[in-house]
CSV table of C-alpha atoms and ligand atoms in Angstrom, one decimal:
chain,number,residue,atom,x,y,z
A,299,MET,CA,21.2,-5.6,6.1
A,300,LYS,CA,19.2,-3.0,4.1
A,301,LYS,CA,19.8,0.6,5.1
A,302,LEU,CA,16.8,2.8,5.0
A,303,GLY,CA,15.9,6.5,4.8
A,304,ILE,CA,12.3,7.2,5.8
A,305,LEU,CA,10.7,10.4,4.6
A,306,GLY,CA,7.6,11.1,6.6
A,307,SER,CA,8.5,8.8,9.5
A,308,THR,CA,5.9,10.2,11.9
A,309,GLY,CA,2.9,9.5,9.6
A,310,SER,CA,0.7,6.5,9.3
A,311,ILE,CA,2.9,4.8,6.7
A,312,GLY,CA,6.1,5.9,8.4
A,313,VAL,CA,5.1,4.5,11.8
A,314,SER,CA,4.0,1.1,10.2
A,315,THR,CA,7.4,1.0,8.4
A,316,LEU,CA,9.2,1.5,11.6
A,317,GLU,CA,7.2,-1.3,13.3
A,318,ILE,CA,8.4,-3.6,10.6
A,319,VAL,CA,12.0,-2.4,11.0
A,320,ALA,CA,11.6,-3.1,14.8
A,321,ASP,CA,10.3,-6.6,14.1
A,322,PHE,CA,13.2,-7.4,11.8
A,323,PRO,CA,16.3,-5.8,13.3
A,324,ASP,CA,18.7,-8.1,11.5
A,325,GLN,CA,17.3,-7.1,8.1
A,326,PHE,CA,16.9,-3.3,8.3
A,327,GLU,CA,18.7,-0.4,9.7
A,328,VAL,CA,17.5,3.2,9.8
A,329,VAL,CA,20.0,5.8,8.5
A,330,THR,CA,17.8,8.9,8.2
A,331,LEU,CA,14.3,10.0,9.3
A,332,THR,CA,12.3,13.1,8.3
A,333,ALA,CA,9.1,14.5,9.7
A,334,GLY,CA,6.9,17.6,9.5
A,335,ASN,CA,5.8,19.1,12.8
A,336,ASN,CA,5.3,16.1,15.1
A,337,LEU,CA,8.5,16.6,17.1
A,338,THR,CA,7.4,14.5,20.0
A,339,ARG,CA,7.0,11.4,17.9
A,340,LEU,CA,10.2,12.1,16.0
A,341,GLU,CA,12.1,12.4,19.2
A,342,GLU,CA,10.8,9.0,20.4
A,343,GLN,CA,11.8,7.5,17.0
A,344,ILE,CA,15.3,9.0,17.2
A,345,ARG,CA,15.9,7.6,20.7
A,346,ARG,CA,14.7,4.2,19.6
A,347,PHE,CA,16.2,3.8,16.1
A,348,ARG,CA,19.3,6.0,16.4
A,349,PRO,CA,19.5,7.5,12.8
A,350,LYS,CA,22.6,9.3,11.9
A,351,MET,CA,20.7,12.3,10.4
A,352,VAL,CA,17.1,13.7,10.6
A,353,ALA,CA,15.3,16.6,9.1
A,354,VAL,CA,12.2,18.6,10.0
A,355,ILE,CA,10.3,21.4,8.2
A,356,SER,CA,11.4,24.4,10.3
A,357,PRO,CA,14.7,25.6,11.7
A,358,GLU,CA,12.9,26.3,15.0
A,359,GLY,CA,11.7,22.7,15.1
A,360,ALA,CA,15.3,21.5,14.5
A,361,GLU,CA,16.5,23.7,17.4
A,362,THR,CA,13.8,22.4,19.7
A,363,LEU,CA,14.7,18.8,18.8
A,364,ARG,CA,18.5,19.5,19.4
A,365,ARG,CA,17.7,21.0,22.8
A,366,ARG,CA,15.4,18.1,23.8
A,367,LEU,CA,17.9,15.4,22.7
A,368,GLY,CA,21.0,17.0,24.0
A,369,ALA,CA,24.0,14.7,23.8
A,370,ASP,CA,21.8,12.1,22.1
A,371,ALA,CA,21.0,14.3,19.1
A,372,PRO,CA,22.0,13.1,15.6
A,373,GLU,CA,22.7,15.7,12.9
A,374,ILE,CA,19.4,17.6,12.7
A,375,LEU,CA,18.6,19.6,9.5
A,376,SER,CA,15.6,21.5,8.3
A,377,GLY,CA,13.7,22.7,5.2
A,378,VAL,CA,13.8,21.1,1.7
A,379,GLU,CA,17.6,21.0,1.8
A,380,GLY,CA,17.4,18.9,5.0
A,381,LEU,CA,14.8,16.5,3.4
A,382,VAL,CA,17.0,16.2,0.3
A,383,ALA,CA,20.1,15.5,2.4
A,384,CYS,CA,18.2,12.8,4.3
A,385,ALA,CA,17.0,11.3,0.9
A,386,CYS,CA,20.5,11.2,-0.6
A,387,ASP,CA,22.8,10.1,2.2
A,388,PRO,CA,25.4,7.8,0.6
A,389,ASP,CA,24.8,5.1,3.3
A,390,ILE,CA,21.2,4.6,2.2
A,391,ASP,CA,20.1,1.6,0.0
A,392,MET,CA,16.4,2.4,-0.1
A,393,ILE,CA,14.2,5.4,0.6
A,394,VAL,CA,10.7,5.0,2.0
A,395,SER,CA,8.8,7.9,0.5
A,396,ALA,CA,5.9,8.5,2.9
A,397,ILE,CA,5.5,12.3,3.1
A,398,VAL,CA,2.0,13.3,2.3
A,399,GLY,CA,1.3,15.6,-0.7
A,400,ALA,CA,3.4,17.3,-3.4
A,401,ALA,CA,6.0,18.1,-0.7
A,402,GLY,CA,7.2,14.5,-1.3
A,403,LEU,CA,8.2,15.1,-4.9
A,404,VAL,CA,11.5,17.0,-4.5
A,405,PRO,CA,13.1,14.7,-2.0
A,406,THR,CA,11.9,11.5,-3.7
A,407,MET,CA,13.2,12.7,-7.1
A,408,ALA,CA,16.5,13.6,-5.4
A,409,ALA,CA,16.7,10.1,-3.9
A,410,ILE,CA,16.2,8.6,-7.4
A,411,GLU,CA,18.8,10.9,-8.9
A,412,SER,CA,21.3,9.8,-6.3
A,413,GLY,CA,20.7,6.1,-7.3
A,414,LYS,CA,18.5,4.9,-4.4
A,415,ASP,CA,15.7,2.4,-4.8
A,416,VAL,CA,12.4,3.8,-3.6
A,417,ALA,CA,9.5,2.2,-1.7
A,418,LEU,CA,6.9,4.6,-2.9
A,419,ALA,CA,3.9,5.5,-0.7
A,420,ASN,CA,3.8,9.2,-1.8
A,421,LYS,CA,1.6,8.7,-4.8
A,422,GLU,CA,1.7,12.5,-5.4
A,423,THR,CA,5.2,12.0,-6.8
A,424,LEU,CA,3.9,10.0,-9.7
A,425,VAL,CA,0.7,12.1,-10.0
A,426,THR,CA,2.5,15.4,-10.4
A,427,ALA,CA,5.6,14.3,-12.3
A,428,GLY,CA,5.0,10.8,-13.6
A,429,PRO,CA,6.8,10.9,-16.9
A,430,LEU,CA,9.9,12.7,-15.4
A,431,VAL,CA,10.1,10.3,-12.5
A,432,THR,CA,9.8,7.1,-14.6
A,433,ALA,CA,12.3,8.5,-17.1
A,434,ALA,CA,14.8,9.1,-14.2
A,435,VAL,CA,14.1,5.7,-12.8
A,436,LYS,CA,15.0,4.1,-16.2
A,437,ARG,CA,18.0,6.3,-16.8
A,438,LEU,CA,19.5,5.6,-13.4
A,439,GLY,CA,18.6,1.9,-13.2
A,440,VAL,CA,16.9,2.2,-9.8
A,441,ARG,CA,13.8,0.4,-8.7
A,442,LEU,CA,10.5,1.8,-7.7
A,443,PHE,CA,8.5,-0.5,-5.5
A,444,PRO,CA,4.8,0.5,-4.9
A,445,VAL,CA,3.6,0.7,-1.3
A,446,ASP,CA,0.1,1.8,-2.2
A,447,SER,CA,-1.9,-1.4,-1.6
A,448,GLU,CA,-3.6,-1.4,-5.1
A,449,HIS,CA,-0.4,-0.9,-6.9
A,450,SER,CA,1.4,-3.5,-4.8
A,451,ALA,CA,-1.4,-5.9,-5.7
A,452,ILE,CA,-1.0,-5.1,-9.4
A,453,PHE,CA,2.8,-5.4,-9.1
A,454,GLN,CA,2.4,-8.8,-7.4
A,455,SER,CA,-0.2,-9.9,-10.0
A,456,MET,CA,2.2,-9.0,-12.9
A,457,GLU,CA,5.3,-10.7,-11.6
A,458,GLY,CA,6.3,-13.5,-14.0
A,459,HIS,CA,4.0,-12.2,-16.7
A,460,ARG,CA,4.6,-10.2,-19.8
A,461,MET,CA,3.5,-6.6,-19.9
A,462,ASP,CA,2.4,-6.9,-23.5
A,463,ASN,CA,-0.1,-9.6,-22.4
A,464,VAL,CA,-1.9,-7.2,-20.1
A,465,ARG,CA,-5.4,-6.1,-21.3
A,466,ARG,CA,-6.5,-4.0,-18.3
A,467,LEU,CA,-5.6,-3.1,-14.8
A,468,ILE,CA,-8.6,-3.1,-12.4
A,469,LEU,CA,-8.1,-0.9,-9.3
A,470,THR,CA,-10.4,-1.7,-6.4
A,471,ALA,CA,-11.8,1.1,-4.3
A,472,SER,CA,-13.6,0.7,-1.0
A,473,GLY,CA,-16.0,3.5,-1.9
A,474,GLY,CA,-15.1,5.2,1.4
A,475,PRO,CA,-17.5,6.3,4.2
A,476,PHE,CA,-20.1,7.8,1.7
A,477,ARG,CA,-20.3,4.9,-0.7
A,478,ASN,CA,-24.1,4.6,-0.2
A,479,ARG,CA,-24.9,8.2,0.8
A,480,PRO,CA,-27.4,9.9,-1.5
A,481,LEU,CA,-26.0,13.1,-3.1
A,482,ALA,CA,-28.4,15.3,-1.1
A,483,GLU,CA,-27.1,14.0,2.2
A,484,MET,CA,-23.4,14.4,1.1
A,485,ARG,CA,-23.9,18.1,1.0
A,486,CYS,CA,-23.7,18.5,4.8
A,487,VAL,CA,-21.2,15.9,5.9
A,488,THR,CA,-18.6,17.0,8.4
A,489,PRO,CA,-14.8,16.4,8.5
A,490,ALA,CA,-15.4,13.9,11.3
A,491,ASP,CA,-17.8,12.0,9.1
A,492,ALA,CA,-15.4,12.1,6.1
A,493,LEU,CA,-12.4,11.0,8.2
A,494,ALA,CA,-14.2,7.8,9.5
A,495,HIS,CA,-13.0,5.4,6.8
A,496,PRO,CA,-14.7,2.0,7.1
A,497,ASN,CA,-11.7,-0.3,6.4
A,498,TRP,CA,-8.4,1.6,6.6
A,499,SER,CA,-6.7,3.7,9.2
A,500,MET,CA,-4.7,6.4,7.4
A,501,GLY,CA,-3.5,10.0,7.5
A,502,ARG,CA,-6.1,12.8,7.4
A,503,LYS,CA,-5.5,13.9,3.8
A,504,ILE,CA,-5.7,10.5,2.2
A,505,SER,CA,-8.8,9.7,4.3
A,506,ILE,CA,-10.6,12.8,2.8
A,507,ASP,CA,-9.4,11.7,-0.6
A,508,SER,CA,-11.0,8.3,0.0
A,509,ALA,CA,-14.3,10.0,0.9
A,510,THR,CA,-14.3,12.0,-2.3
A,511,MET,CA,-12.7,9.2,-4.3
A,512,MET,CA,-10.0,11.5,-5.5
A,513,ASN,CA,-7.7,9.0,-3.9
A,514,LYS,CA,-8.7,6.5,-6.6
A,515,GLY,CA,-8.3,9.2,-9.2
A,516,LEU,CA,-4.8,9.9,-8.0
A,517,GLU,CA,-4.2,6.1,-8.0
A,518,VAL,CA,-5.3,5.8,-11.7
A,519,ILE,CA,-2.7,8.4,-12.5
A,520,GLU,CA,-0.1,6.7,-10.3
A,521,ALA,CA,-0.9,3.3,-12.1
A,522,ARG,CA,-0.6,5.0,-15.5
A,523,TRP,CA,3.0,5.9,-14.9
A,524,LEU,CA,4.1,3.1,-12.6
A,525,PHE,CA,3.0,0.4,-15.1
A,526,ASP,CA,3.1,2.4,-18.3
A,527,VAL,CA,-0.5,1.6,-19.2
A,528,LEU,CA,-2.8,4.0,-21.0
A,529,PRO,CA,-5.7,5.5,-19.0
A,530,GLU,CA,-8.4,3.8,-21.1
A,531,ARG,CA,-6.9,0.4,-20.0
A,532,ILE,CA,-7.2,1.3,-16.3
A,533,ALA,CA,-10.6,0.6,-14.7
A,534,VAL,CA,-11.9,1.2,-11.2
A,535,HIS,CA,-14.3,-1.2,-9.4
A,536,ILE,CA,-16.0,-0.5,-6.1
A,537,HIS,CA,-15.2,-3.3,-3.7
A,538,PRO,CA,-16.4,-2.4,-0.2
A,539,GLN,CA,-14.8,-5.3,1.6
A,540,SER,CA,-11.2,-4.2,0.7
A,541,ILE,CA,-10.0,-7.8,0.4
A,542,VAL,CA,-9.2,-8.0,-3.3
A,543,HIS,CA,-6.5,-5.2,-3.4
A,544,SER,CA,-6.6,-5.0,-7.3
A,545,LEU,CA,-6.5,-7.2,-10.4
A,546,VAL,CA,-4.8,-7.6,-13.7
A,547,GLU,CA,-6.8,-8.9,-16.7
A,548,TYR,CA,-4.7,-10.6,-19.4
A,549,ILE,CA,-5.5,-10.9,-23.2
A,550,ASP,CA,-6.5,-14.6,-22.8
A,551,GLY,CA,-9.2,-13.6,-20.3
A,552,ALA,CA,-7.2,-14.7,-17.2
A,553,VAL,CA,-7.6,-12.3,-14.3
A,554,ILE,CA,-5.0,-12.4,-11.5
A,555,ALA,CA,-5.5,-10.6,-8.2
A,556,GLN,CA,-3.8,-10.2,-4.8
A,557,LEU,CA,-6.0,-10.7,-1.7
A,558,GLY,CA,-5.4,-10.1,1.9
A,559,ILE,CA,-6.7,-8.4,5.0
A,560,PRO,CA,-6.6,-4.6,4.7
A,561,ASP,CA,-3.4,-3.8,6.5
A,562,MET,CA,-0.7,-1.6,5.0
A,563,LYS,CA,2.1,-3.7,6.6
A,564,THR,CA,1.7,-6.3,3.8
A,565,PRO,CA,2.5,-3.9,0.9
A,566,ILE,CA,5.1,-2.0,2.9
A,567,ALA,CA,6.9,-5.2,3.8
A,568,TYR,CA,6.9,-6.4,0.3
A,569,ALA,CA,8.3,-3.1,-1.0
A,570,LEU,CA,11.0,-3.3,1.6
A,571,SER,CA,12.1,-6.9,1.1
A,572,HIS,CA,11.2,-7.8,-2.5
A,573,PRO,CA,11.6,-10.4,-3.9
A,574,HIS,CA,11.5,-12.0,-0.4
A,575,ARG,CA,8.5,-12.0,1.9
A,576,LEU,CA,8.7,-11.3,5.6
A,577,PRO,CA,6.8,-13.5,8.1
A,578,LEU,CA,4.5,-10.7,9.4
A,579,ASN,CA,2.5,-11.3,12.5
A,580,LEU,CA,-0.9,-10.5,11.0
A,581,PRO,CA,-4.2,-12.5,11.2
A,582,PRO,CA,-4.6,-14.7,8.2
A,583,LEU,CA,-7.3,-13.9,5.6
A,584,ASP,CA,-10.3,-16.0,6.7
A,585,LEU,CA,-11.9,-16.7,3.3
A,586,CYS,CA,-14.6,-19.0,4.6
A,587,GLY,CA,-15.6,-16.3,7.1
A,588,LEU,CA,-16.2,-13.8,4.4
A,589,ARG,CA,-19.9,-13.6,3.4
A,590,ASN,CA,-19.3,-12.2,-0.1
A,591,LEU,CA,-16.9,-10.1,-2.2
A,592,THR,CA,-18.8,-7.6,-4.3
A,593,PHE,CA,-17.8,-5.4,-7.2
A,594,ASP,CA,-19.6,-2.3,-8.7
A,595,GLU,CA,-19.1,0.5,-11.2
A,596,PRO,CA,-18.2,3.8,-9.5
A,597,ASP,CA,-20.8,6.6,-9.5
A,598,LEU,CA,-19.2,9.5,-11.2
A,599,GLU,CA,-22.1,11.8,-10.4
A,600,ARG,CA,-21.7,11.5,-6.6
A,601,PHE,CA,-17.9,11.2,-6.9
A,602,PRO,CA,-16.9,13.7,-9.6
A,603,CYS,CA,-13.3,13.8,-8.4
A,604,LEU,CA,-12.6,10.4,-10.0
A,605,GLY,CA,-13.7,11.8,-13.4
A,606,LEU,CA,-11.6,14.9,-12.9
A,607,ALA,CA,-8.5,12.8,-12.4
A,608,TYR,CA,-9.2,11.0,-15.8
A,609,GLU,CA,-9.7,14.4,-17.4
A,610,ALA,CA,-6.4,15.8,-16.0
A,611,LEU,CA,-4.6,12.7,-17.3
A,612,ALA,CA,-6.1,13.3,-20.7
A,613,MET,CA,-5.1,16.9,-20.6
A,614,GLY,CA,-1.5,15.8,-19.9
A,615,GLY,CA,1.6,17.8,-19.1
A,616,THR,CA,1.1,20.0,-16.0
A,617,ALA,CA,-2.6,19.2,-15.6
A,618,PRO,CA,-2.3,16.3,-13.1
A,619,ALA,CA,0.0,18.5,-10.9
A,620,VAL,CA,-2.6,21.2,-11.0
A,621,LEU,CA,-5.4,18.7,-10.1
A,622,ASN,CA,-3.3,17.5,-7.2
A,623,ALA,CA,-2.4,20.9,-5.8
A,624,ALA,CA,-6.0,22.2,-6.1
A,625,ASN,CA,-7.1,19.0,-4.3
A,626,GLU,CA,-4.7,19.6,-1.5
A,627,VAL,CA,-5.9,23.2,-1.1
A,628,ALA,CA,-9.6,22.1,-1.3
A,629,VAL,CA,-9.1,19.3,1.2
A,630,GLU,CA,-7.4,21.7,3.7
A,631,ALA,CA,-10.3,24.2,3.3
A,632,PHE,CA,-12.8,21.4,3.9
A,633,LEU,CA,-11.0,20.2,7.0
A,634,ASN,CA,-10.9,23.8,8.3
A,635,GLY,CA,-14.6,24.0,7.9
A,636,GLU,CA,-14.3,26.7,5.2
A,637,ILE,CA,-16.0,24.9,2.3
A,638,PRO,CA,-18.7,22.1,2.2
A,639,PHE,CA,-17.6,18.6,1.2
A,640,LEU,CA,-19.1,18.7,-2.3
A,641,GLU,CA,-17.3,21.9,-3.2
A,642,ILE,CA,-13.9,20.1,-3.0
A,643,ALA,CA,-14.6,19.0,-6.6
A,644,SER,CA,-15.8,22.5,-7.6
A,645,VAL,CA,-12.5,24.0,-6.5
A,646,ILE,CA,-10.5,21.5,-8.5
A,647,ARG,CA,-12.7,21.8,-11.6
A,648,ALA,CA,-12.5,25.6,-11.6
A,649,THR,CA,-8.7,25.5,-11.1
A,650,LEU,CA,-8.2,23.0,-13.9
A,651,ALA,CA,-10.5,25.1,-16.2
A,652,GLU,CA,-8.2,28.1,-15.8
A,653,HIS,CA,-5.0,26.2,-16.4
A,654,GLU,CA,-2.9,26.6,-19.5
A,655,VAL,CA,-1.3,23.2,-19.8
A,656,LYS,CA,2.5,23.1,-20.3
A,657,ASN,CA,4.6,20.1,-21.4
A,658,LEU,CA,6.7,18.5,-18.7
A,659,GLU,CA,10.4,18.8,-19.5
A,660,HIS,CA,11.8,19.5,-16.1
A,661,ILE,CA,10.6,19.3,-12.4
A,662,ASP,CA,10.6,23.1,-12.2
A,663,GLU,CA,7.6,23.2,-14.5
A,664,VAL,CA,5.8,20.9,-12.1
A,665,LEU,CA,6.7,23.1,-9.1
A,666,ARG,CA,5.6,26.2,-11.0
A,667,ALA,CA,2.2,24.6,-11.9
A,668,ASP,CA,1.8,23.4,-8.3
A,669,LEU,CA,2.4,27.0,-7.0
A,670,TRP,CA,0.1,28.6,-9.5
A,671,ALA,CA,-2.7,26.0,-8.8
A,672,ARG,CA,-2.5,26.6,-5.0
A,673,LYS,CA,-3.0,30.3,-5.5
A,674,GLN,CA,-5.8,29.8,-7.9
A,675,ALA,CA,-7.5,27.1,-5.9
A,676,ARG,CA,-7.2,29.3,-2.7
A,677,GLN,CA,-9.0,32.1,-4.5
A,678,VAL,CA,-11.8,29.8,-5.6
A,679,ALA,CA,-12.1,28.3,-2.1
A,680,VAL,CA,-12.3,31.8,-0.5
A,681,LYS,CA,-15.1,32.8,-3.0
A,682,ILE,CA,-17.0,29.6,-2.1
A,683,ALA,CA,-16.5,30.2,1.6
A,684,GLY,CA,-17.8,33.8,1.2
A,685,ARG,CA,-21.1,32.5,-0.2
A,686,GLY,CA,-21.6,30.8,3.2
A,687,GLN,CA,-22.4,27.1,3.8
A,688,ALA,CA,-25.6,25.7,2.5
A,689,CYS,CA,-26.2,23.6,5.7
B,755,LIG,P1,0.3,11.2,7.3
B,755,LIG,O1,-0.4,12.5,7.2
B,755,LIG,O2,-0.1,10.2,8.3
B,755,LIG,O3,1.9,11.4,7.4
B,755,LIG,C1,2.6,12.2,6.5
B,755,LIG,C2,4.1,12.4,7.0
B,755,LIG,O4,4.7,13.4,6.2
B,755,LIG,C3,4.3,12.8,8.4
B,755,LIG,O5,5.5,12.3,8.9
B,755,LIG,C4,4.4,14.3,8.3
B,755,LIG,O6,5.1,14.9,9.4
B,755,LIG,C5,5.1,14.5,7.0
B,755,LIG,N1,4.9,15.7,6.3
B,755,LIG,C6,3.7,16.3,6.1
B,755,LIG,N2,3.8,17.5,5.4
B,755,LIG,C7,5.2,17.6,5.2
B,755,LIG,C8,5.9,18.6,4.5
B,755,LIG,N3,5.4,19.7,4.0
B,755,LIG,N4,7.3,18.4,4.5
B,755,LIG,C9,7.8,17.4,5.1
B,755,LIG,N5,7.2,16.4,5.7
B,755,LIG,C10,5.8,16.5,5.8
B,755,LIG,O7,0.2,10.5,5.8
B,755,LIG,P2,0.1,9.0,5.4
B,755,LIG,O8,-1.3,8.5,5.5
B,755,LIG,O9,1.1,8.2,6.1
B,755,LIG,O10,0.4,9.0,3.9
B,755,LIG,C11,1.7,9.3,3.4
B,755,LIG,C12,1.7,9.0,1.9
B,755,LIG,O11,1.4,7.6,1.6
B,755,LIG,C13,0.6,9.8,1.1
B,755,LIG,O12,1.1,10.2,-0.1
B,755,LIG,C14,-0.5,8.8,0.9
B,755,LIG,O13,-1.3,9.1,-0.2
B,755,LIG,C15,0.2,7.5,0.8
B,755,LIG,N6,-0.5,6.3,1.2
B,755,LIG,C16,-0.9,6.2,2.5
B,755,LIG,C17,-1.7,5.1,2.8
B,755,LIG,C18,-2.1,4.9,4.3
B,755,LIG,O14,-2.6,3.8,4.6
B,755,LIG,N7,-1.9,5.8,5.2
B,755,LIG,C19,-2.0,4.1,1.9
B,755,LIG,C20,-1.5,4.3,0.6
B,755,LIG,C21,-0.8,5.4,0.2
B,756,LIG,MG1,-4.4,2.9,-2.1
């Protein structure tokens, strides 16, 4: 029986994780759950999975939940301290890190520091603090299992192989909803257009990141730290069918990939039960029914966010945390109708340009850079909003 703490249980990954837990009740038990503001869904999850402790963002949310649950209420905490308590509970074997954004960093790091294995969906943890996180993982001897489908594919394609035989990692990208959209037409796309991902159903923020391809940029940084591979050996190929989830090229020319239908349950389940596989009730991959599998170079002119991520990685230190925070602010501004789609990249570029890179010695430097970048990016976004929309 593996005892789980699920950070971000009400989101897309959190809900899929709990579906797997529900399907395999003799293998997993839920010890803690945390959520942001979706109290209704969290209440349902508490009634169903009976965790011993939960946490939400605000003390008011915690109070509402206590009132609604009455005698059925577990211990209910709030704020970052609450998240950290739910990440570090001594009964937990593994944390599923599925909060969205940099908010996932502190509780995920706390889980690692308290010796928990981590199933990592929150890529922002590695983007913002990669070297610190991987050093802590090594020092404490815990295991980090990727949930992100591309990284799970690479992880699976490297099992049984030697790291020093790897020539390149090839991350696949669907290209998102605007893969074939000319630049001129991308200017006026709406949040609804951008949220309509062709292959995956995901949370709002990562859906916008997929539309700008910042998601792939964040994944390049995630792969750099997760697999300890230099950026020049991480390539991105556009693969619109989302069947080949990523590939590893070896020094003898062999290329090993993992394929499957696009469903996050496969990588989530593998992270939960490694080295075993769970008999999931998913439709099989119908290879003969697939017309073709295609691969293309990404277009950095139409998708500058991908290039910005490589730039931030080259700048090093606090730059990826700044990239990430500026992106979170810009995505929010786009979703609120304040800035046009193509200006997401402008906000990030302008913020990075103003940043004085610091070395990463401690997580506090990451948090400071994150805060600075949010303020800076907000100013840029307000300026852009003030110019009025071009469409
Ligand atoms: P989501 O928006 O659906 O869910 C996010 C969860 O985090 C929710 O439970 C929400 O309540 C909680 N949350 C949000 N802000 C919070 C805060 N400030 N403090 C505490 N909790 C907060 O997101 P998602 O799509 O499930 O993605 C979660 C993470 O997994 C992201 O880092 C994303 O990049 C990664 N990921 C998601 C997918 C996917 O298919 N959805 C695939 C690969 C990786
Ligand atoms: Mg991914």
